[in-house]
Coordinates of C-alpha atoms and ligand atoms in Angstrom, one line a residue:
M563 CA 0.0 0.0 0.0
V564 CA 1.4 3.4 -1.0
N565 CA 1.0 6.4 1.2
W566 CA -1.4 9.0 -0.1
K567 CA -1.5 11.1 3.1
K568 CA -1.0 14.8 2.3
L569 CA -1.6 14.1 -1.5
L570 CA -5.4 13.8 -1.1
T571 CA -8.1 15.7 0.7
K572 CA -11.1 13.6 1.5
G573 CA -9.8 11.2 -1.2
K574 CA -9.6 13.9 -3.8
A575 CA -6.7 15.6 -5.5
M576 CA -5.8 19.0 -6.8
Y577 CA -2.3 19.3 -8.2
L578 CA -0.5 22.2 -9.8
A579 CA 1.6 21.1 -12.8
Y580 CA 4.7 23.1 -13.7
D581 CA 6.8 21.0 -16.1
Q582 CA 5.8 23.1 -19.1
G583 CA 9.1 25.0 -19.3
L584 CA 10.7 21.8 -20.5
E585 CA 7.7 20.4 -22.4
H586 CA 6.7 23.6 -24.3
G587 CA 9.4 26.2 -23.7
P588 CA 9.1 29.6 -21.9
E589 CA 8.1 31.6 -25.0
H590 CA 5.0 29.5 -25.5
D591 CA 3.6 29.3 -22.0
F592 CA 5.2 31.9 -19.7
N593 CA 5.0 35.6 -19.0
D594 CA 7.1 37.8 -16.7
K595 CA 5.4 36.5 -13.6
N596 CA 4.8 32.8 -14.2
V597 CA 8.2 32.2 -15.6
D598 CA 9.3 32.3 -11.9
P599 CA 9.0 29.0 -10.1
L600 CA 8.5 31.0 -6.8
F601 CA 5.4 32.6 -8.2
I602 CA 4.0 29.1 -8.9
L603 CA 5.0 27.8 -5.5
D604 CA 3.1 30.7 -3.9
I605 CA 0.0 29.8 -5.9
A606 CA 0.3 26.2 -4.8
K607 CA 0.6 27.2 -1.2
R608 CA -2.1 29.9 -1.0
G609 CA -4.3 28.0 -3.4
K610 CA -4.1 25.0 -1.1
F611 CA -3.1 22.5 -3.7
N612 CA -2.3 18.9 -2.6
G613 CA 0.8 18.8 -4.7
I614 CA 3.2 20.6 -6.9
V615 CA 4.9 19.0 -9.9
F616 CA 8.4 20.1 -10.6
H617 CA 11.3 18.6 -12.5
K618 CA 14.6 17.9 -10.8
G619 CA 16.4 21.1 -11.8
I620 CA 13.8 23.3 -10.2
V621 CA 13.7 21.1 -7.1
E622 CA 17.4 21.5 -6.7
K623 CA 17.6 25.2 -7.2
Y624 CA 14.5 26.2 -5.2
F625 CA 14.6 23.5 -2.6
D626 CA 14.7 25.7 0.5
E627 CA 11.5 27.5 -0.6
I628 CA 9.8 24.3 -1.6
K629 CA 10.5 22.7 1.8
K630 CA 9.4 25.8 3.6
S631 CA 6.1 26.0 1.7
K632 CA 5.1 22.5 2.9
V633 CA 3.3 21.8 -0.4
P634 CA 3.7 18.1 -1.1
L635 CA 6.3 17.6 -3.9
I636 CA 5.5 15.5 -6.9
F637 CA 8.9 14.9 -8.5
K638 CA 8.7 14.4 -12.3
L639 CA 11.2 11.9 -13.4
N640 CA 11.2 12.3 -17.2
G641 CA 10.4 14.8 -19.9
K642 CA 11.1 16.0 -23.4
T643 CA 11.1 19.2 -25.4
K644 CA 8.7 20.1 -28.2
L645 CA 11.6 20.5 -30.6
V646 CA 11.8 16.9 -31.7
S647 CA 9.5 15.4 -34.3
G648 CA 8.6 11.8 -35.0
E649 CA 7.6 9.2 -32.5
P650 CA 7.7 10.7 -29.0
I651 CA 9.8 9.4 -26.1
S652 CA 10.2 11.1 -22.7
A653 CA 13.8 10.9 -21.4
Q654 CA 14.4 9.8 -17.8
I655 CA 16.2 12.7 -16.1
A656 CA 16.0 11.7 -12.5
T657 CA 15.6 8.6 -10.3
V658 CA 13.3 7.6 -7.4
K659 CA 16.3 8.0 -5.2
D660 CA 16.7 11.7 -6.3
A661 CA 13.0 12.2 -5.5
L662 CA 13.3 10.7 -2.1
N663 CA 16.4 12.7 -1.3
Y664 CA 14.3 15.8 -1.8
G665 CA 11.4 14.5 0.3
A666 CA 9.0 13.9 -2.6
K667 CA 5.6 12.5 -1.7
A668 CA 5.1 11.0 -5.2
V669 CA 6.9 10.6 -8.4
G670 CA 5.5 11.4 -11.9
F671 CA 6.4 9.6 -15.1
T672 CA 5.2 10.2 -18.7
I673 CA 4.4 7.2 -21.0
Y674 CA 3.4 7.9 -24.6
I675 CA 1.3 4.8 -25.3
G676 CA 1.1 4.1 -29.0
S677 CA 4.6 5.6 -29.7
E678 CA 7.2 3.3 -31.3
H679 CA 9.2 3.9 -28.1
E680 CA 6.4 2.8 -25.8
S681 CA 8.2 -0.3 -24.6
K682 CA 11.3 1.7 -23.5
M683 CA 9.1 4.0 -21.3
I684 CA 7.2 1.0 -19.9
E685 CA 10.4 -0.8 -19.0
Q686 CA 11.7 2.3 -17.2
F687 CA 8.4 2.6 -15.5
E688 CA 8.8 -0.9 -14.2
I689 CA 11.9 0.0 -12.3
I690 CA 10.5 3.2 -11.0
Q691 CA 7.3 1.6 -9.8
R692 CA 9.2 -1.1 -8.0
E693 CA 11.6 1.4 -6.3
S694 CA 8.8 3.8 -5.4
H695 CA 6.6 1.1 -3.9
A696 CA 9.5 -0.2 -1.8
K697 CA 9.3 3.2 -0.1
K698 CA 5.5 3.4 -0.3
I699 CA 5.6 6.4 -2.7
P700 CA 2.8 6.6 -5.2
V701 CA 3.6 6.7 -8.9
I702 CA 1.6 9.0 -11.1
T703 CA 1.8 8.3 -14.8
W704 CA 1.1 11.0 -17.4
M705 CA -0.5 8.5 -19.8
Y706 CA -0.7 10.2 -23.2
P707 CA -1.7 8.2 -26.3
R708 CA 0.6 9.6 -29.0
G709 CA 2.4 8.8 -32.2
E710 CA 1.6 8.0 -35.8
K711 CA -0.9 5.2 -34.8
V712 CA -3.0 7.5 -32.6
K713 CA -5.6 9.4 -34.5
D714 CA -7.6 10.9 -31.6
D715 CA -5.9 10.9 -28.2
T716 CA -9.0 11.8 -26.3
S717 CA -11.5 9.5 -28.0
R718 CA -13.5 7.1 -25.8
E719 CA -11.3 4.3 -26.9
M720 CA -8.0 6.1 -26.2
M721 CA -9.1 7.6 -22.8
A722 CA -10.2 4.2 -21.6
Y723 CA -7.0 2.5 -23.0
A724 CA -4.8 5.1 -21.2
A725 CA -6.6 4.5 -17.9
R726 CA -6.5 0.7 -18.3
V727 CA -2.8 0.6 -19.1
G728 CA -2.2 2.5 -15.9
L729 CA -4.1 -0.2 -13.9
E730 CA -2.4 -3.1 -15.7
I731 CA 1.2 -1.8 -15.3
G732 CA 0.8 -0.8 -11.7
A733 CA 0.4 3.0 -11.7
D734 CA -1.3 4.3 -8.6
M735 CA -2.7 7.3 -10.4
V736 CA -3.1 8.1 -14.1
K737 CA -3.0 11.6 -15.3
M738 CA -4.7 11.9 -18.6
K739 CA -6.5 14.3 -21.0
Y740 CA -10.2 14.8 -21.2
G741 CA -11.9 15.0 -24.5
G742 CA -15.1 16.7 -23.3
N743 CA -17.5 13.7 -23.1
E744 CA -18.5 12.9 -19.6
K745 CA -19.8 9.4 -20.4
D746 CA -16.5 8.5 -22.1
L747 CA -14.6 9.7 -19.1
E748 CA -16.9 7.7 -16.8
W749 CA -15.9 4.6 -18.9
A750 CA -12.2 5.5 -18.6
V751 CA -12.5 5.8 -14.8
K752 CA -14.2 2.4 -14.7
S753 CA -11.5 0.9 -16.9
A754 CA -8.8 2.3 -14.5
G755 CA -10.3 0.1 -11.7
R756 CA -8.5 0.9 -8.4
T757 CA -6.0 3.2 -10.1
K758 CA -7.0 6.8 -9.5
V759 CA -7.6 9.1 -12.4
V760 CA -6.7 12.8 -12.5
I761 CA -7.2 15.1 -15.5
A762 CA -4.8 17.6 -17.1
G763 CA -6.0 21.1 -17.7
G764 CA -4.8 21.7 -21.3
T765 CA -4.4 25.1 -23.0
K766 CA -5.9 28.1 -21.3
K767 CA -9.7 28.5 -21.5
E768 CA -12.1 31.1 -20.3
G769 CA -12.5 30.6 -16.5
K770 CA -16.2 29.5 -16.6
E771 CA -15.5 27.0 -19.4
F772 CA -12.6 25.5 -17.5
L773 CA -14.6 25.2 -14.3
K774 CA -17.4 23.5 -16.2
D775 CA -14.9 20.9 -17.4
V776 CA -13.8 20.4 -13.8
M777 CA -17.4 19.8 -12.7
E778 CA -17.9 17.2 -15.5
I779 CA -14.6 15.5 -14.6
M780 CA -15.5 15.1 -11.0
K781 CA -19.1 13.9 -11.9
A782 CA -17.5 11.3 -14.1
G783 CA -15.8 9.9 -11.0
A784 CA -12.3 11.1 -11.5
S785 CA -10.2 11.7 -8.3
G786 CA -9.3 15.2 -9.3
I787 CA -7.3 17.4 -11.5
A788 CA -3.6 18.1 -12.2
V789 CA -3.6 21.4 -13.9
G790 CA -1.1 24.0 -14.9
R791 CA -1.8 26.7 -17.5
N792 CA -5.5 27.2 -16.6
V793 CA -4.4 28.2 -13.2
W794 CA -1.1 30.1 -13.5
Q795 CA -1.9 31.8 -16.8
S796 CA -5.1 33.1 -15.2
K797 CA -5.4 36.8 -14.3
D798 CA -6.5 35.6 -10.8
P799 CA -5.0 32.2 -10.1
L800 CA -6.1 32.1 -6.5
R801 CA -9.7 32.7 -7.5
I802 CA -9.6 29.8 -9.9
A803 CA -8.0 27.7 -7.3
R804 CA -10.8 28.6 -4.8
E805 CA -13.5 27.7 -7.3
M806 CA -11.7 24.5 -8.2
R807 CA -11.5 23.5 -4.5
R808 CA -15.3 24.0 -4.1
I809 CA -15.9 21.5 -7.0
V810 CA -13.1 19.0 -6.4
F811 CA -13.5 18.8 -2.6
G812 CA -17.2 19.6 -2.6
K813 CA -19.8 17.4 -0.9
N814 CA -22.1 16.7 -3.8
I815 CA -19.6 14.9 -6.1
P816 CA -19.8 11.1 -6.2
T817 CA -16.7 9.3 -5.0
Q818 CA -14.7 6.9 -7.2
Ligands
FBP1368 P1 -1.7 21.8 -18.4 O1 -2.7 21.7 -17.3 O2 -1.0 23.1 -18.5 O3 -2.2 21.3 -19.7 O4 -0.5 20.8 -17.9 C1 -0.7 19.4 -17.9 C2 0.4 18.7 -18.6 O5 0.3 17.3 -18.5 C3 1.8 19.1 -18.1 O6 2.1 18.4 -16.9 C4 2.6 18.9 -19.3 O7 3.7 19.7 -19.3 C5 1.8 19.2 -20.4 O8 0.4 19.0 -20.0 C6 2.1 18.3 -21.6 O9 1.2 18.6 -22.6 P2 1.5 18.2 -24.1 O10 2.4 17.0 -24.1 O11 0.1 17.9 -24.6 O12 2.1 19.4 -24.7

């Protein structure tokens, strides 16, 4: 059994993702404010997020502040830039040991199912999962169907497949994308069995529209959201965080 304490509130999760500097590059996603990891950490703390996702370099350089913030650290172990084309692979850049050295409460790992390089990522995942579980640390997989063979990564079939792969390979939580159909997500959540499902935010939407998605996601039985741009690109990140908390931790949402 892995330890979810601190990473969940009433069984639900609200994580702030900040690995986009590597994944998309500063020009694409950042402005003068949100380019600064400390700005993000402040949102995570004051917005009462259950976790903050950082890559190794940011953890090393900003560790004092991360520790002081007490926001649970989700240590992302692999990544890639958007500069390469062809079948995607996310390179491992840190180990479970690194994550533990910095007091991480969970590790994150991307797998592009459908990519020609899928097997390499799944093999690396196997070691990571074994090492994390030996220390009771949950493993969260960013499970993204991608590559030549994948025509629609958020179709009913692909969402359920991503969720199910998470269950079958031993992920504790799958982070995946939502295509906008609540029933399809419900099926994906069912397919994940006892593996928890959280949903990524995607590109910035109008606040109301994003919160409507969050409502649907929770109604479909997901455990929560792991969102980046829709929070820290917002004019008022703390307001969005407050509204999200109401929905994610609210009383009227059925539990998974
Ligand atoms: P957002 O909420 O900003 O979409 O972040 C979620 C996320 O999974 C990030 O953790 C990651 O950097 C990004 O999306 C990857 O998105 P993509 O591979 O589609 O560019």
